[in-house]
Coordinates of C-alpha atoms and ligand atoms in Angstrom, one line a residue:
Chain A
M1 CA 107.3 93.5 37.1
S2 CA 106.7 90.9 39.8
L3 CA 109.0 88.1 40.8
E4 CA 106.7 85.2 41.5
G5 CA 107.6 82.2 43.5
T6 CA 108.9 78.9 42.2
D7 CA 105.5 77.4 41.8
V8 CA 104.8 78.7 38.4
A9 CA 102.0 76.2 37.5
A10 CA 99.0 78.4 37.1
T11 CA 96.5 77.3 39.6
D12 CA 93.6 79.3 38.3
A13 CA 92.6 78.0 35.0
V14 CA 91.4 81.0 33.1
T15 CA 89.0 79.9 30.5
K16 CA 88.7 83.1 28.6
G17 CA 89.6 82.4 25.0
G18 CA 91.9 84.5 22.9
A19 CA 95.4 85.9 22.9
T20 CA 97.5 88.0 25.2
N21 CA 95.9 91.0 26.8
E22 CA 96.6 94.5 25.9
D23 CA 98.9 94.9 28.9
G24 CA 100.8 91.8 28.1
T25 CA 99.4 89.5 30.8
S26 CA 98.1 86.2 29.5
E27 CA 94.6 85.1 30.1
G28 CA 94.1 82.7 27.3
A29 CA 92.8 79.2 27.8
P30 CA 95.3 76.7 29.0
L31 CA 97.0 75.0 26.1
L32 CA 99.8 72.9 27.6
T33 CA 100.5 71.9 31.1
L34 CA 103.7 70.5 32.5
S35 CA 103.2 69.0 35.9
D36 CA 106.3 68.2 37.9
V37 CA 108.2 67.0 34.9
S38 CA 111.7 65.6 35.4
K39 CA 114.2 64.1 33.1
V40 CA 117.2 62.1 34.2
F41 CA 120.0 61.0 31.7
N42 CA 122.3 58.1 32.3
G43 CA 120.9 57.3 35.7
D44 CA 122.3 60.4 37.5
L45 CA 122.3 63.4 35.3
V46 CA 119.3 65.4 36.3
A47 CA 118.7 67.6 33.3
L48 CA 115.3 68.8 34.5
N49 CA 113.9 68.6 38.0
G50 CA 110.3 69.0 38.7
M51 CA 109.3 71.6 36.1
S52 CA 105.8 72.8 36.2
L53 CA 104.5 75.3 33.8
Q54 CA 101.1 76.2 32.2
V55 CA 101.2 77.7 28.8
R56 CA 98.0 79.6 27.8
A57 CA 96.8 80.3 24.4
G58 CA 98.5 83.5 23.1
D59 CA 101.4 83.3 25.5
F60 CA 104.9 84.2 24.5
V61 CA 106.9 82.3 27.1
S62 CA 110.7 82.7 27.2
L63 CA 112.9 80.1 28.9
L64 CA 115.9 82.0 30.1
G65 CA 118.9 80.4 31.9
P66 CA 122.5 79.5 31.8
S67 CA 123.9 76.8 29.6
G68 CA 122.9 73.3 30.7
C69 CA 119.9 74.3 32.8
G70 CA 117.6 72.0 30.7
K71 CA 116.0 74.5 28.3
S72 CA 116.5 72.3 25.3
T73 CA 115.6 69.3 27.3
A74 CA 112.2 70.9 28.2
L75 CA 111.5 71.8 24.6
R76 CA 112.4 68.2 23.4
L77 CA 110.0 66.8 26.0
I78 CA 107.2 69.2 24.9
A79 CA 107.9 68.3 21.3
G80 CA 107.6 64.6 22.2
L81 CA 111.1 63.8 21.0
S82 CA 111.8 62.3 24.4
H83 CA 109.7 61.3 27.3
P84 CA 109.8 62.6 30.9
T85 CA 111.4 60.3 33.5
S86 CA 108.5 61.4 35.8
G87 CA 105.7 63.9 35.6
K88 CA 103.2 64.7 32.9
I89 CA 102.8 66.8 29.9
D90 CA 99.2 67.4 28.9
W91 CA 97.8 69.2 25.9
T92 CA 94.3 70.6 26.4
G93 CA 92.1 68.7 24.1
G94 CA 94.9 66.4 23.1
Q95 CA 97.6 67.0 20.6
G96 CA 96.8 66.6 16.9
A97 CA 99.0 66.4 13.8
G98 CA 100.3 69.9 12.9
D99 CA 99.7 71.3 16.4
L100 CA 103.3 71.9 16.8
G101 CA 105.9 74.0 14.9
V102 CA 109.6 74.0 15.8
V103 CA 112.5 76.3 15.0
F104 CA 116.0 75.2 15.9
Q105 CA 119.1 77.3 16.5
E106 CA 120.3 76.3 13.0
P107 CA 117.9 77.0 10.2
T108 CA 117.8 73.2 9.6
L109 CA 116.7 73.4 5.9
M110 CA 117.1 70.7 3.4
P111 CA 119.8 72.0 1.2
W112 CA 118.6 70.0 -1.8
A113 CA 115.2 71.5 -1.8
T114 CA 114.0 75.0 -2.7
V115 CA 112.7 77.4 -0.2
A116 CA 109.1 76.6 -1.1
Q117 CA 109.7 72.8 -0.9
N118 CA 111.3 73.3 2.5
V119 CA 108.2 75.2 3.7
W120 CA 106.0 72.6 2.1
L121 CA 107.6 69.8 4.2
P122 CA 105.2 69.7 7.2
W123 CA 102.3 69.3 4.8
R124 CA 104.1 66.9 2.5
L125 CA 104.7 64.6 5.4
R126 CA 101.0 64.7 6.0
G127 CA 100.4 63.5 2.4
K128 CA 99.5 66.9 0.9
S129 CA 100.5 67.6 -2.7
Y130 CA 102.3 70.9 -3.3
A131 CA 99.4 72.1 -5.5
S132 CA 96.9 71.6 -2.7
V133 CA 98.8 73.6 -0.2
K134 CA 100.6 76.1 -2.5
D135 CA 98.6 79.0 -1.2
K136 CA 99.5 78.2 2.4
V137 CA 103.2 77.8 1.6
L138 CA 103.3 81.1 -0.3
E139 CA 101.3 82.8 2.5
A140 CA 103.8 81.6 5.1
L141 CA 106.6 82.9 3.0
A142 CA 104.9 86.2 2.5
L143 CA 104.5 86.5 6.3
V144 CA 108.3 86.3 6.7
G145 CA 108.8 88.5 3.6
L146 CA 110.4 85.9 1.4
E147 CA 107.7 85.2 -1.2
K148 CA 110.2 86.3 -3.9
F149 CA 112.6 83.6 -2.9
A150 CA 110.3 80.6 -3.2
G151 CA 112.4 79.1 -6.0
S152 CA 115.8 79.8 -4.4
Y153 CA 118.0 77.2 -2.8
P154 CA 119.0 77.7 0.9
R155 CA 122.6 78.3 0.0
E156 CA 121.7 81.3 -2.0
L157 CA 120.2 83.0 1.2
S158 CA 121.9 84.8 4.1
G159 CA 121.8 83.4 7.6
G160 CA 118.9 85.7 8.6
M161 CA 116.9 84.7 5.5
K162 CA 117.4 81.0 6.2
M163 CA 116.1 81.6 9.7
R164 CA 113.0 83.2 8.2
V165 CA 112.4 80.2 6.0
S166 CA 112.7 78.1 9.1
I167 CA 110.1 80.2 10.8
A168 CA 107.8 80.1 7.8
R169 CA 108.0 76.3 7.8
S170 CA 107.1 76.2 11.5
L171 CA 103.9 78.2 11.0
V172 CA 102.7 76.8 7.7
T173 CA 100.4 74.3 9.3
N174 CA 99.0 77.0 11.5
P175 CA 100.1 75.2 14.7
R176 CA 98.7 75.8 18.2
L177 CA 102.2 76.1 19.6
I178 CA 105.6 77.0 18.2
L179 CA 108.8 76.0 19.9
M180 CA 111.9 78.0 19.3
D181 CA 115.3 76.9 20.6
E182 CA 117.7 79.9 20.5
P183 CA 116.6 80.6 16.9
F184 CA 118.6 83.9 16.6
A185 CA 121.6 83.1 18.7
A186 CA 123.9 82.6 15.7
L187 CA 122.9 85.8 14.0
D188 CA 124.5 89.2 14.3
E189 CA 123.0 91.9 16.6
I190 CA 121.4 93.9 13.8
T191 CA 119.7 91.0 12.1
R192 CA 118.7 89.7 15.4
H193 CA 116.9 93.0 16.3
K194 CA 115.2 93.0 13.0
L195 CA 114.0 89.4 13.3
N196 CA 112.8 90.1 16.9
N197 CA 110.7 92.9 15.5
D198 CA 109.4 90.8 12.7
L199 CA 108.6 87.9 15.0
L200 CA 106.4 90.2 17.1
A201 CA 104.7 91.7 14.0
L202 CA 104.1 88.2 12.7
R203 CA 102.6 87.1 16.0
A204 CA 100.3 90.0 16.1
K205 CA 99.1 89.0 12.7
I206 CA 98.5 85.3 13.3
G207 CA 98.2 85.2 17.1
C208 CA 100.3 82.1 17.7
T209 CA 101.5 80.8 21.1
I210 CA 105.3 80.6 21.4
I211 CA 107.8 79.0 23.8
F212 CA 111.1 80.7 23.1
V213 CA 114.5 79.6 24.5
T214 CA 117.2 82.2 24.8
H215 CA 120.3 83.2 26.7
S216 CA 119.6 86.9 26.2
V217 CA 117.8 88.9 28.9
F218 CA 117.1 91.7 26.4
E219 CA 115.6 89.4 23.9
S220 CA 113.4 87.7 26.4
V221 CA 112.1 91.0 27.8
F222 CA 111.5 92.4 24.4
L223 CA 109.6 89.4 23.1
S224 CA 107.7 87.7 25.8
N225 CA 105.0 88.3 28.3
R226 CA 106.3 85.7 30.6
I227 CA 110.0 84.8 31.3
V228 CA 110.6 81.5 33.0
V229 CA 114.1 81.7 34.6
M230 CA 115.9 78.4 35.1
A231 CA 119.0 77.3 37.0
A232 CA 121.3 74.4 36.3
R233 CA 122.5 71.4 38.2
P234 CA 119.9 70.2 38.6
G235 CA 117.9 72.0 35.8
R236 CA 114.9 73.6 37.4
V237 CA 112.7 76.7 37.3
I238 CA 113.5 79.2 39.9
H239 CA 111.5 82.3 39.0
E240 CA 108.9 83.6 36.7
V241 CA 109.0 87.2 35.6
A242 CA 105.9 88.7 34.1
V243 CA 106.6 91.4 31.4
D244 CA 103.4 93.3 31.5
A245 CA 104.3 95.8 28.8
P246 CA 101.6 96.0 26.2
Y247 CA 102.0 94.7 22.7
P248 CA 102.6 95.9 20.0
R249 CA 106.2 96.6 21.1
D250 CA 108.6 98.4 18.8
E251 CA 112.0 100.1 18.7
E252 CA 110.6 102.7 21.1
F253 CA 109.9 100.0 23.7
R254 CA 113.6 99.1 23.6
T255 CA 114.5 102.5 24.9
S256 CA 111.7 102.9 27.4
S257 CA 112.3 102.9 31.1
A258 CA 109.8 100.1 31.5
Y259 CA 112.0 98.0 29.3
A260 CA 115.1 98.8 31.4
A261 CA 113.2 97.9 34.6
H262 CA 112.0 94.6 33.2
C263 CA 115.5 93.8 32.0
R264 CA 116.8 94.5 35.5
A265 CA 114.3 92.3 37.1
A266 CA 115.0 89.5 34.6
S267 CA 118.7 90.0 35.1
D268 CA 118.4 89.8 38.9
A269 CA 116.4 86.6 38.6
L270 CA 119.1 85.2 36.3
H271 CA 121.8 86.1 38.8
D272 CA 119.9 84.1 41.4
A273 CA 119.9 81.3 38.9
I274 CA 123.6 81.4 38.3
G275 CA 124.1 81.7 42.0
D276 CA 125.9 85.0 42.7
Chain B
M1 CA 149.8 100.1 0.5
A2 CA 150.8 99.5 -3.0
E3 CA 148.8 96.3 -2.8
T4 CA 145.5 97.9 -2.3
R5 CA 145.9 101.0 -4.5
M6 CA 143.4 101.2 -7.2
A7 CA 144.3 101.2 -10.9
E8 CA 144.5 104.7 -12.2
T9 CA 141.9 104.5 -14.9
E10 CA 139.0 103.4 -12.7
A11 CA 136.8 105.5 -10.6
P12 CA 135.2 104.4 -7.3
K13 CA 131.9 102.7 -7.7
T14 CA 129.7 105.5 -6.4
R15 CA 126.8 105.4 -8.8
P16 CA 125.5 102.9 -11.3
G17 CA 127.3 103.0 -14.6
T18 CA 130.8 103.7 -13.2
K19 CA 133.6 101.4 -14.1
R20 CA 134.2 98.2 -12.0
I21 CA 137.0 98.5 -9.5
I22 CA 139.7 95.9 -9.7
D23 CA 142.6 96.5 -7.3
R24 CA 146.1 95.1 -7.8
E25 CA 145.6 92.2 -5.5
E26 CA 142.5 91.0 -7.4
A27 CA 144.2 91.6 -10.8
A28 CA 147.1 89.5 -9.7
R29 CA 144.7 86.8 -8.4
A30 CA 142.8 86.8 -11.7
R31 CA 146.1 86.5 -13.6
R32 CA 147.2 83.6 -11.4
R33 CA 143.9 81.9 -12.0
R34 CA 144.1 82.3 -15.7
I35 CA 147.7 80.8 -15.8
E36 CA 146.6 78.0 -13.6
S37 CA 143.6 77.1 -15.8
I38 CA 145.8 77.0 -18.9
G39 CA 148.5 75.1 -17.1
R40 CA 146.1 72.5 -15.9
W41 CA 145.6 71.3 -19.5
T42 CA 148.8 72.2 -21.2
L43 CA 151.3 70.9 -18.6
P44 CA 150.2 67.3 -18.6
L45 CA 150.2 67.5 -22.4
V46 CA 153.7 68.8 -22.5
V47 CA 154.8 66.0 -20.1
L48 CA 153.0 63.5 -22.3
V49 CA 154.8 64.7 -25.5
L50 CA 158.1 64.7 -23.7
M51 CA 157.6 61.2 -22.4
I52 CA 156.7 59.9 -25.8
V53 CA 159.7 61.5 -27.4
L54 CA 161.9 60.1 -24.6
W55 CA 160.4 56.6 -25.1
D56 CA 161.0 56.8 -28.8
R57 CA 164.7 58.0 -28.3
I58 CA 165.3 55.2 -25.8
C59 CA 164.2 52.6 -28.3
V60 CA 166.4 54.1 -31.1
W61 CA 169.5 54.7 -28.9
N62 CA 169.5 51.3 -27.4
D63 CA 168.4 49.5 -30.6
I64 CA 165.5 47.8 -28.7
P65 CA 163.7 45.3 -30.9
K66 CA 160.0 45.9 -31.4
Y67 CA 159.0 42.6 -29.7
I68 CA 160.5 44.0 -26.5
L69 CA 159.6 47.7 -26.6
P70 CA 157.9 49.0 -29.7
R71 CA 158.4 52.6 -30.7
P72 CA 155.4 54.9 -30.0
G73 CA 154.8 55.4 -33.7
L74 CA 154.4 51.7 -34.2
V75 CA 151.9 51.5 -31.3
A76 CA 149.9 54.2 -32.9
E77 CA 150.0 52.4 -36.1
T78 CA 148.8 49.2 -34.5
L79 CA 146.1 51.1 -32.7
W80 CA 144.9 52.2 -36.1
N81 CA 145.4 49.0 -38.1
D82 CA 144.0 46.7 -35.4
A83 CA 141.2 49.0 -34.6
P84 CA 138.4 46.5 -35.6
I85 CA 139.8 43.8 -33.3
L86 CA 140.7 46.2 -30.5
F87 CA 137.4 48.1 -30.4
K88 CA 135.4 44.9 -30.4
A89 CA 137.4 43.8 -27.4
L90 CA 137.0 47.2 -25.9
L91 CA 133.2 46.9 -26.2
I92 CA 133.2 43.6 -24.5
T93 CA 135.3 44.9 -21.6
L94 CA 133.2 48.0 -21.4
R95 CA 130.0 46.0 -21.3
T96 CA 131.2 43.9 -18.4
T97 CA 132.4 47.0 -16.6
I98 CA 129.1 49.0 -17.1
L99 CA 126.9 46.0 -16.3
A100 CA 128.9 45.3 -13.1
L101 CA 128.7 49.0 -12.2
L102 CA 125.0 48.9 -12.6
V103 CA 124.5 45.8 -10.5
A104 CA 126.9 47.3 -8.0
V105 CA 124.8 50.4 -7.7
I106 CA 121.6 48.4 -7.4
G107 CA 123.1 45.9 -4.9
G108 CA 125.1 48.5 -3.0
V109 CA 122.3 51.0 -2.6
G110 CA 119.7 48.2 -1.9
L111 CA 121.9 46.7 0.8
A112 CA 122.6 50.1 2.3
V113 CA 118.9 50.9 2.5
L114 CA 118.2 47.5 4.1
F115 CA 121.1 48.2 6.6
T116 CA 119.6 51.5 7.6
Q117 CA 116.1 50.0 7.9
S118 CA 117.2 47.2 10.2
K119 CA 120.1 47.4 12.6
L120 CA 119.9 43.6 13.1
F121 CA 120.3 43.0 9.4
E122 CA 123.2 45.3 9.3
M123 CA 124.9 43.7 12.3
S124 CA 124.4 40.3 10.7
F125 CA 125.7 41.0 7.2
Y126 CA 128.0 44.0 7.2
P127 CA 131.0 42.0 8.4
Y128 CA 130.6 39.6 5.4
A129 CA 130.5 42.5 3.0
V130 CA 133.9 43.6 4.5
V131 CA 135.3 40.1 4.2
L132 CA 134.3 40.0 0.6
Q133 CA 135.9 43.3 0.0
V134 CA 139.3 42.6 1.7
T135 CA 139.7 39.2 0.1
P136 CA 141.7 39.8 -3.2
I137 CA 139.5 39.2 -6.2
V138 CA 142.3 37.4 -7.9
A139 CA 142.1 34.8 -5.2
I140 CA 138.3 34.3 -5.5
A141 CA 138.0 34.5 -9.3
P142 CA 139.3 31.0 -10.2
L143 CA 136.6 29.5 -7.9
I144 CA 133.9 31.6 -9.5
F145 CA 134.8 30.3 -12.9
I146 CA 134.7 26.7 -11.6
Y147 CA 131.2 27.0 -10.2
I148 CA 129.7 29.3 -12.7
S149 CA 129.6 27.9 -16.2
S150 CA 128.6 31.1 -18.0
K151 CA 131.7 33.2 -18.6
I152 CA 129.7 36.4 -18.9
V153 CA 128.0 35.8 -15.6
G154 CA 131.3 34.9 -14.0
M155 CA 133.0 38.0 -15.2
L156 CA 130.1 40.1 -14.1
L157 CA 130.2 38.6 -10.6
C158 CA 134.0 39.3 -10.4
A159 CA 133.6 42.9 -11.4
W160 CA 130.6 43.3 -9.1
I161 CA 132.4 42.0 -6.0
V162 CA 135.1 44.6 -6.3
A163 CA 132.8 47.4 -7.3
F164 CA 129.9 47.1 -4.9
F165 CA 131.7 47.8 -1.6
P166 CA 132.4 51.5 -2.1
V167 CA 128.9 52.0 -3.1
L168 CA 127.6 50.1 -0.1
S169 CA 129.8 51.7 2.5
N170 CA 129.5 55.2 1.2
T171 CA 125.7 55.0 0.8
T172 CA 125.4 53.5 4.3
L173 CA 127.4 56.4 5.7
G174 CA 125.4 58.9 3.7
L175 CA 122.0 57.5 4.8
N176 CA 123.1 57.7 8.4
S177 CA 124.6 61.2 8.1
A178 CA 121.3 63.0 7.7
D179 CA 121.2 66.2 9.9
H180 CA 120.1 65.5 13.4
N181 CA 117.8 68.4 13.7
L182 CA 116.2 67.5 10.4
R183 CA 115.6 64.0 11.7
D184 CA 114.0 65.4 14.8
L185 CA 111.8 67.6 12.6
F186 CA 110.7 64.6 10.6
N187 CA 109.8 62.8 13.9
I188 CA 107.9 65.8 15.2
Y189 CA 105.8 65.8 12.0
G190 CA 105.2 62.1 12.3
A191 CA 107.0 61.0 9.1
T192 CA 106.8 57.4 8.2
R193 CA 109.9 55.3 7.6
W194 CA 109.3 55.5 3.9
Q195 CA 109.0 59.3 4.0
R196 CA 112.1 59.6 6.1
L197 CA 114.0 57.5 3.6
R198 CA 112.6 59.2 0.5
Y199 CA 112.7 62.8 1.6
L200 CA 115.6 62.9 4.0
Q201 CA 118.0 60.0 4.0
L202 CA 118.3 59.4 0.3
P203 CA 118.9 63.0 -0.6
S204 CA 121.4 63.3 2.3
A205 CA 123.2 60.2 0.9
L206 CA 123.4 61.4 -2.7
P207 CA 126.8 63.2 -2.4
Y208 CA 128.3 60.2 -0.5
F209 CA 126.8 57.8 -3.0
L210 CA 128.3 59.7 -5.9
G211 CA 131.7 59.7 -4.3
G212 CA 131.4 55.9 -3.9
L213 CA 130.3 55.6 -7.5
R214 CA 133.4 57.3 -8.8
I215 CA 135.6 54.8 -7.0
A216 CA 133.4 51.9 -8.0
G217 CA 133.7 52.9 -11.7
G218 CA 137.4 52.4 -11.6
L219 CA 137.1 49.3 -9.6
A220 CA 134.6 47.7 -11.9
L221 CA 137.0 48.1 -14.8
I222 CA 139.8 46.5 -12.7
G223 CA 137.3 43.7 -11.8
A224 CA 136.5 43.2 -15.4
V225 CA 140.1 43.0 -16.4
V226 CA 141.0 40.6 -13.7
A227 CA 138.1 38.4 -14.6
E228 CA 139.2 38.3 -18.2
Y229 CA 142.7 37.3 -17.2
V230 CA 141.4 34.5 -15.0
A231 CA 138.7 33.4 -17.4
G232 CA 141.5 32.9 -19.9
T233 CA 140.2 31.3 -23.1
G234 CA 138.8 33.2 -26.0
G235 CA 135.3 33.0 -27.4
V236 CA 132.6 35.1 -25.9
G237 CA 134.8 36.8 -23.3
S238 CA 137.6 38.1 -25.4
G239 CA 137.9 41.6 -24.1
L240 CA 140.9 43.9 -23.9
A241 CA 142.6 42.1 -21.1
F242 CA 142.3 38.8 -22.9
T243 CA 143.7 40.6 -26.0
I244 CA 146.7 41.6 -23.9
L245 CA 147.2 38.1 -22.6
E246 CA 146.9 36.5 -26.1
S247 CA 149.1 39.1 -27.8
S248 CA 151.8 38.8 -25.2
Y249 CA 151.9 35.0 -25.8
R250 CA 152.5 35.7 -29.5
L251 CA 155.0 38.4 -28.7
N252 CA 152.8 40.9 -30.5
I253 CA 153.9 43.6 -28.1
P254 CA 152.7 46.6 -30.1
R255 CA 149.2 45.3 -29.7
V256 CA 149.7 44.8 -26.0
F257 CA 150.6 48.5 -25.8
A258 CA 147.7 49.5 -27.9
A259 CA 145.2 47.5 -25.8
L260 CA 146.8 48.9 -22.6
I261 CA 146.3 52.4 -23.9
L262 CA 142.7 51.7 -24.6
I263 CA 142.1 50.3 -21.1
A264 CA 143.7 53.3 -19.5
A265 CA 141.7 55.7 -21.7
T266 CA 138.5 53.8 -20.7
G267 CA 139.3 54.2 -17.1
V268 CA 139.8 58.0 -17.5
V269 CA 136.6 58.3 -19.5
I270 CA 134.6 56.4 -16.9
F271 CA 136.0 58.6 -14.2
M272 CA 135.3 61.8 -16.1
A273 CA 131.8 60.7 -17.0
L274 CA 131.0 59.9 -13.3
S275 CA 132.5 63.2 -12.2
L276 CA 130.3 65.0 -14.7
L277 CA 127.2 63.2 -13.5
S278 CA 128.1 64.0 -9.9
H279 CA 128.6 67.7 -10.8
L280 CA 125.2 67.8 -12.7
L281 CA 123.3 66.2 -9.8
L282 CA 124.8 68.3 -7.1
R283 CA 125.6 71.7 -8.6
K284 CA 122.3 73.3 -7.4
W285 CA 122.8 72.7 -3.8
H286 CA 125.9 70.9 -2.6
E287 CA 129.0 72.6 -1.1
S288 CA 131.4 70.5 -3.2
A289 CA 129.8 72.1 -6.3
L290 CA 130.2 75.7 -5.2
K291 CA 132.9 77.9 -6.6
R292 CA 135.3 79.1 -4.0
E293 CA 136.0 82.8 -3.7
S294 CA 139.8 82.5 -3.9
Ligands
LIG301 N1 120.5 63.1 25.2 C1 121.2 63.4 26.3 N2 122.0 62.5 27.0 C2 122.7 62.8 28.1 N3 122.7 64.0 28.6 C3 122.0 65.0 28.0 C4 121.2 64.7 26.9 N4 120.6 65.9 26.5 C5 121.0 66.8 27.4 N5 121.8 66.3 28.3 C6 122.4 67.0 29.5 O1 121.3 67.6 30.2 C7 121.7 68.9 30.6 C8 120.7 69.9 30.1 O2 120.9 70.0 28.7 P1 120.1 71.0 27.8 O3 120.6 70.8 26.4 O4 118.7 70.9 28.0 O5 120.6 72.4 28.3 P2 120.3 73.9 27.7 O6 119.7 74.7 28.8 O7 119.5 73.8 26.5 O8 121.8 74.4 27.4 P3 122.3 75.3 26.3 O9 121.9 76.7 26.7 O10 123.7 75.1 26.3 O11 121.6 74.9 25.0 C9 123.1 69.1 30.2 O12 124.0 68.8 31.3 C10 123.3 68.1 29.1 O13 124.6 67.7 29.0
LIG302 MG1 120.0 74.2 24.3

């Protein structure tokens, strides 16, 4: 596990296609590049200061940092929900419709619609009838193990199941990049572990690229191949920790010494970020 | 300890087929719920009967003449005997009420949608909707009947003015209360204005709208009654309120009471019908339609 410097923008554009390597290092083609991106609110609140980051196809990048360090701000900028005060965000080959999936901390489902209708939403907004994308909707639900609940309403589901629906919705368009903002923070530890395992299994199946925001060192180490550690006031990137443990990772990985070592490294970096 | 002890006859639920376990606490709660559900219907009825008996006794004890306070029996009799006149009047009042409510729904929801589509439009017109609402309808009504020659249209307008505001304000609130993250999600997926309205804002507004509708139902009836009072003369517009007015001139007090009872009953029926509608539309997904555990 290596602590790299603050300049995390990958300088060597690796053009090999494909997903994460066996050993967890990423060598996919660049997908998204943030160059010196800053965001200032109300004239003087620097939520994000000069963030540079290159996300490659197949990456699982975690943004780890204390509250208020600009993690959500970074995701909102990437999602195009707000625009950088300065700096640039570039999609390799431009961003097309359905290139992006998002999962919020809350499941954010429409309570008046069934599970299947919720998952249909990204397609529906692109003018597709349910019949024409039914297979895709059911496939996405099957990926999160909820095909039996297609006709249920969100209120009939547990918190963990709602989160799965939310994940199914984020991947139903087969996006190039999925953004997740503390998706499991509100869940209990057991459900969270389960969903972490499932998320990795799912990623192994469909090979998507993910940017994942979390407060948890353990979660970030278990899931990602790159951990971007951020500090607050002003929000900025201070370290990148590479987690070069191979995928697939399972419960065994959680008890391995490599896992413990990675956690220590990430934790040290986080302490730097908090400043003690 | 005694609270949580299990009833003797029942075994713990260890395998399928064993009896259900109901501890004392739960049994007590079930009993309380049963008593409550019976009481909810019987108690008001008991009160009603007592009041009627009291009313009757007061009339008898004080020798009150029927042109001042008729005995309840006489009111019931009038209700029966005058049924043809009264129900014709009821239909007219009901027609005004329902038409006004319909127009209030169309106008209120339509305006609310326009408001959420254009901030400028909302800023320009919302204050006037409030002005219209806070000015007492009794004060506006005479003018309306001066400028509008058709009684029916005039009465409709009166009832509409009182009824549309709760629909407008509740629906506006509802349209703007769509979940923030869902709104972001719609933006990310490049939803058009129309899609956002159709798939996000309107469904979010439904519970609010239905709440406003329930209030508007009662207000439309009040508006219709006020309009009839102001419109005065008979002819086309002789609804229940006009019947009350006319009967009181003739000191036909039993008929006044009979008409009054019909108006009150109409109000209750409208409220119950709209509550039922609300329940049917929301029961699948909305919190307000969920049964609470205890
Ligand atoms: N729309 C906004 N207007 C003003 N200030 C904002 C806005 N959004 C975020 N901020 C501020 O920017 C800073 C970074 O916020 P952000 O939500 O990105 O932090 P975060 O890392 O996601 O924190 P958390 O872990 O608590 O979610 C905070 O100080 C926050 O108050
Ligand atoms: Mg956040």
